[in-house]
Structures are given as structure tokens and as C-alpha cells.
């Protein structure tokens, strides 16, 4: 059980992913054939849930791309089930407080870090995968290390408590949602405002000081290049459906009719 995205980030590599919104296992498999480091299956805004995500994960795993899942909320079932079916990590949206963060760790990490419910489900090969066969404490340690818990910093509460949140044992990194964060700050999409730039710098410093990594959503590759130079470890660029639409339109418009 090795999380290739985690390994790349720990090795100091910059990584690139995209949101997966199409919601079809065959499309997920095709996306895994690209050079992306990861895809982020979106169940917060996407219409799909646990059973369909499980099929997507099977398609992705055929080709070694890491599949993260953005869960719909921070409730126990939302966290537990996506980990049980084999998600490489979770992005948790709309967290507001340190208390919520501690609950996320309680639900998503095994003993002694948290209190994740024990079950040898699909993610453990129903108990037949190598990492699930031995001592239970070794199994817990492997899962705690390789499955990532990544809250989104997109609320005023999360921003105001980012130093404490980043330090929590069991939190592996922070995902910045710039659009919702700017709305929470009262300056929707005004990313050039000094206060928004200061917020990003605060997040970067807090997370780096805690020894964790940062991911940020970017609308396009130009923004992505800027954010990587700024110090973010990873960029999640756009969403798959927009790339499909843009590529087809480019093909249509390049043909001389």
C-alpha cells in the first residue's frame, strides 16, 4: 500500500492534478492514462457517491494514478466509507474550527492517532492485501501514513485558526479553495487584493512550519505556474469536463469548413 502522490511530495516533487467531475469509471480510467499525478473525485459538487466512486477507483488503480476524493462533508460516514473503499486520501470541505479538524482525524486515522472504525473492506483487499495480513498495529500504521487527510482552507474560521489546524497530528496537508476563501473574506474572486495575498502567505507559512504540504485549486495553467513558484507543493488545475469541451471545440474550429 503505497501512496505515490505522498511519495512524490515527500521527495520534494511538484505535483499536478485535476478535479474529476465526469463521474464515469471508463473516463476515470482514461484520465489515469495521462501524465497527471492524481485526480480529485469530487463528491461535494459532483452528483455521485460511494458505490459509483468505488467503480471509478478500480479504473484509476489499473494505471497507478493516485485518486483523492473530495467528500461531501466532514461527518463520520462520509470520511469512513471513502477510505474503506480505497481512496488514497480525502479533501474535506467547509471546515470552520479546530474542533472539527480533531473530529476529522478521529474518524479518518486509526489508533493511536485517531479512532477510525476497523474493517477489512475493499481498501484492504478484504484482508487479503499484503499490508493487511500481519500485525494489526502495523496495518494501522501503514494506513495512517499512506491515506491522506487534507482539510480545505476556504472559510474564515479555518483561516483564523490555520496555525493550530496545521499542527494537528493526523492532518497531512491543507488544500486551499481560493474562490470560497475569497467569498468568506468578503472579496469574491479578488485574488490581487493585498488581504487575499496575505491570507495565502499566512497559510503557506503555517503549513510549512508544521511540516505539512499545501495544494491549491487553479483555474488554468498560468495560475498554476504562479502558485507553484509562490511555494505551493501541488496544484489542482481545472476540471476534466472543461478540458474535454475545450479540446473538442479546438478540434472543430481548426477544421476548414
XYZ file of C-alpha atoms in Angstrom:
257
model
C 0.000 0.000 0.000
C 1.947 2.991 -1.268
C 0.540 6.443 -1.952
C 2.514 7.672 -4.962
C 1.307 11.250 -4.557
C 2.534 11.328 -0.969
C 5.861 9.830 -2.014
C 6.378 12.467 -4.707
C 5.529 15.342 -2.373
C 7.783 13.953 0.374
C 10.583 13.776 -2.213
C 10.135 17.470 -2.983
C 8.471 16.986 -6.369
C 5.817 19.429 -7.543
C 2.639 17.608 -8.497
C -0.330 18.307 -10.753
C -3.894 17.024 -10.615
C -7.362 17.937 -11.772
C -10.914 17.626 -10.496
C -12.850 14.644 -11.823
C -16.472 15.596 -12.457
C -17.494 13.315 -15.345
C -18.412 10.530 -12.956
C -17.851 7.526 -15.213
C -15.453 4.674 -14.454
C -14.223 4.416 -18.042
C -13.486 8.135 -18.156
C -11.653 7.843 -14.833
C -9.542 5.041 -16.283
C -8.757 7.127 -19.369
C -7.752 10.090 -17.211
C -5.440 7.790 -15.263
C -3.613 7.061 -18.540
C -2.464 10.692 -18.720
C 0.613 12.120 -17.016
C -1.394 13.586 -14.132
C -0.044 12.781 -10.670
C -3.537 12.495 -9.236
C -7.204 13.127 -9.855
C -9.630 14.502 -7.321
C -13.004 12.763 -7.478
C -15.488 15.401 -6.414
C -18.462 14.188 -4.369
C -19.072 17.602 -2.824
C -20.280 19.230 -6.045
C -20.468 16.107 -8.211
C -23.686 14.035 -8.254
C -22.075 10.676 -7.405
C -21.443 8.877 -4.108
C -19.818 5.813 -2.540
C -20.846 2.993 -4.887
C -20.051 4.851 -8.112
C -16.789 6.215 -6.654
C -15.737 2.636 -5.889
C -16.045 1.788 -9.588
C -14.014 4.874 -10.511
C -11.270 3.869 -8.073
C -10.975 0.466 -9.748
C -10.433 2.138 -13.113
C -7.838 4.537 -11.744
C -5.881 1.846 -9.882
C -5.222 -0.039 -13.116
C -2.673 2.610 -14.096
C -1.134 3.815 -10.838
C -2.516 7.341 -10.651
C -3.450 8.430 -7.134
C -7.152 9.014 -6.587
C -8.187 11.510 -3.945
C -11.829 12.042 -3.047
C -13.377 15.314 -2.001
C -16.036 14.174 0.448
C -19.371 15.935 0.718
C -18.886 16.903 4.377
C -16.864 16.092 7.492
C -19.302 13.598 9.011
C -18.022 10.206 10.119
C -19.772 8.160 7.410
C -18.542 10.457 4.639
C -14.947 10.008 5.786
C -15.052 6.361 6.820
C -16.708 4.925 3.726
C -14.480 6.664 1.177
C -11.382 5.397 2.983
C -12.847 1.891 3.282
C -13.429 1.658 -0.487
C -9.815 2.618 -1.180
C -9.426 6.376 -1.633
C -5.782 7.430 -1.481
C -6.763 10.479 0.520
C -9.612 12.816 1.297
C -10.158 16.510 0.737
C -12.580 17.742 3.393
C -14.520 20.922 2.527
C -16.054 23.658 4.646
C -14.267 23.142 7.956
C -14.540 26.073 10.341
C -12.875 25.145 13.617
C -10.112 23.262 15.359
C -12.756 21.034 16.948
C -13.972 19.919 13.504
C -10.396 19.129 12.494
C -9.907 16.926 15.545
C -13.088 15.036 14.660
C -11.835 14.508 11.110
C -8.687 12.894 12.488
C -10.737 10.828 14.929
C -12.839 9.473 12.044
C -10.073 9.124 9.442
C -6.987 7.793 11.244
C -6.594 4.516 13.062
C -5.390 4.104 16.655
C -3.289 5.595 18.199
C -3.715 8.771 16.093
C -7.492 8.531 15.779
C -10.403 6.166 16.284
C -11.225 5.101 12.729
C -13.599 2.157 12.696
C -11.772 -1.098 11.940
C -12.942 -3.078 8.925
C -11.009 -5.003 6.295
C -13.006 -3.544 3.436
C -12.134 -3.077 -0.239
C -9.230 -0.715 0.507
C -7.560 -3.553 2.420
C -8.410 -6.161 -0.195
C -10.924 -7.513 2.317
C -7.953 -8.501 4.468
C -6.012 -10.259 1.699
C -3.668 -7.465 0.597
C -0.168 -7.793 1.995
C -0.319 -4.770 4.273
C -3.499 -6.128 5.921
C -2.219 -9.654 6.675
C 0.163 -9.029 9.529
C 0.079 -7.391 12.920
C -2.897 -5.075 13.367
C -0.705 -2.263 14.690
C 1.456 -2.429 11.564
C -1.704 -2.270 9.468
C -2.879 0.778 11.401
C 0.495 2.492 10.974
C 0.569 1.819 7.212
C -2.933 3.169 6.677
C -2.284 6.209 8.854
C 0.814 7.024 6.821
C -0.446 6.320 3.318
C -4.047 7.598 3.406
C -4.088 11.385 3.449
C -6.412 13.695 5.348
C -6.393 17.150 3.764
C -8.872 19.759 5.011
C -9.755 22.677 2.761
C -8.875 26.159 3.944
C -11.802 28.016 2.424
C -13.627 29.500 5.419
C -12.873 32.425 7.689
C -12.757 30.101 10.684
C -10.174 27.832 9.092
C -8.027 30.799 8.052
C -8.167 32.350 11.519
C -7.086 29.045 13.104
C -4.711 27.813 10.394
C -1.621 27.731 12.614
C -3.292 25.412 15.139
C -5.069 23.366 12.473
C -1.883 22.682 10.509
C -0.154 21.362 13.626
C -2.779 18.714 14.405
C -1.306 15.214 14.301
C -3.111 13.252 11.597
C -3.617 16.199 9.270
C -1.318 15.580 6.308
C -1.741 18.804 4.354
C -4.019 21.695 3.521
C -5.960 22.286 0.300
C -6.712 25.936 -0.440
C -10.031 26.707 -2.129
C -9.350 30.253 -3.348
C -12.841 31.001 -4.621
C -14.714 30.139 -1.438
C -11.936 31.647 0.662
C -12.227 34.953 -1.175
C -16.007 34.871 -0.673
C -15.538 34.181 3.042
C -13.231 37.201 3.218
C -15.838 39.418 1.551
C -13.798 39.941 -1.622
C -15.169 37.373 -4.134
C -12.507 36.360 -6.733
C -10.449 39.490 -5.999
C -7.255 37.482 -5.830
C -4.993 40.516 -6.320
C -6.248 42.214 -3.162
C -3.437 42.632 -0.594
C -5.512 40.940 2.084
C -6.050 37.857 -0.069
C -2.378 37.638 -0.938
C -1.579 37.976 2.758
C -4.006 35.149 3.544
C -2.230 32.819 1.113
C 1.149 33.711 2.586
C -0.198 33.048 6.070
C -1.460 29.629 5.022
C 1.802 28.730 3.301
C 3.878 29.715 6.321
C 1.640 27.956 8.845
C 1.576 24.712 6.883
C 5.299 24.770 6.115
C 6.131 25.488 9.769
C 4.037 22.451 10.718
C 5.969 20.247 8.263
C 2.922 19.579 6.096
C 2.194 20.192 2.388
C -0.088 22.596 0.519
C -2.340 22.107 -2.509
C -4.319 24.871 -4.206
C -7.002 24.921 -6.880
C -6.075 26.842 -10.046
C -8.377 27.787 -12.892
C -5.708 27.338 -15.584
C -2.053 26.503 -16.123
C -0.905 30.127 -15.951
C -2.279 30.456 -12.430
C -0.820 27.031 -11.615
C 2.677 28.123 -12.609
C 2.345 31.220 -10.431
C 1.184 29.215 -7.405
C 3.993 26.677 -7.701
C 6.543 29.489 -7.844
C 4.836 31.025 -4.826
C 5.631 27.915 -2.820
C 2.649 25.584 -3.094
C 3.602 21.916 -3.318
C 0.807 20.895 -5.657
C -1.800 22.400 -7.977
C -5.214 21.021 -8.877
C -5.939 22.573 -12.260
C -9.454 22.986 -13.621
C -11.782 20.053 -14.093
C -11.917 17.259 -16.602
C -15.179 18.222 -18.283
C -13.845 21.649 -19.249
C -10.761 20.089 -20.800
C -12.949 17.752 -22.860
C -15.165 20.596 -24.070
C -12.229 22.892 -24.868
C -10.321 20.159 -26.717
C -13.324 19.247 -28.867
C -14.056 22.897 -29.645
C -10.407 23.427 -30.612
C -10.637 20.472 -32.997
C -13.905 21.699 -34.536
C -12.649 25.247 -35.024
C -9.330 24.104 -36.504
C -11.072 22.357 -39.379
C -11.530 24.413 -42.527
C -15.191 24.141 -43.446
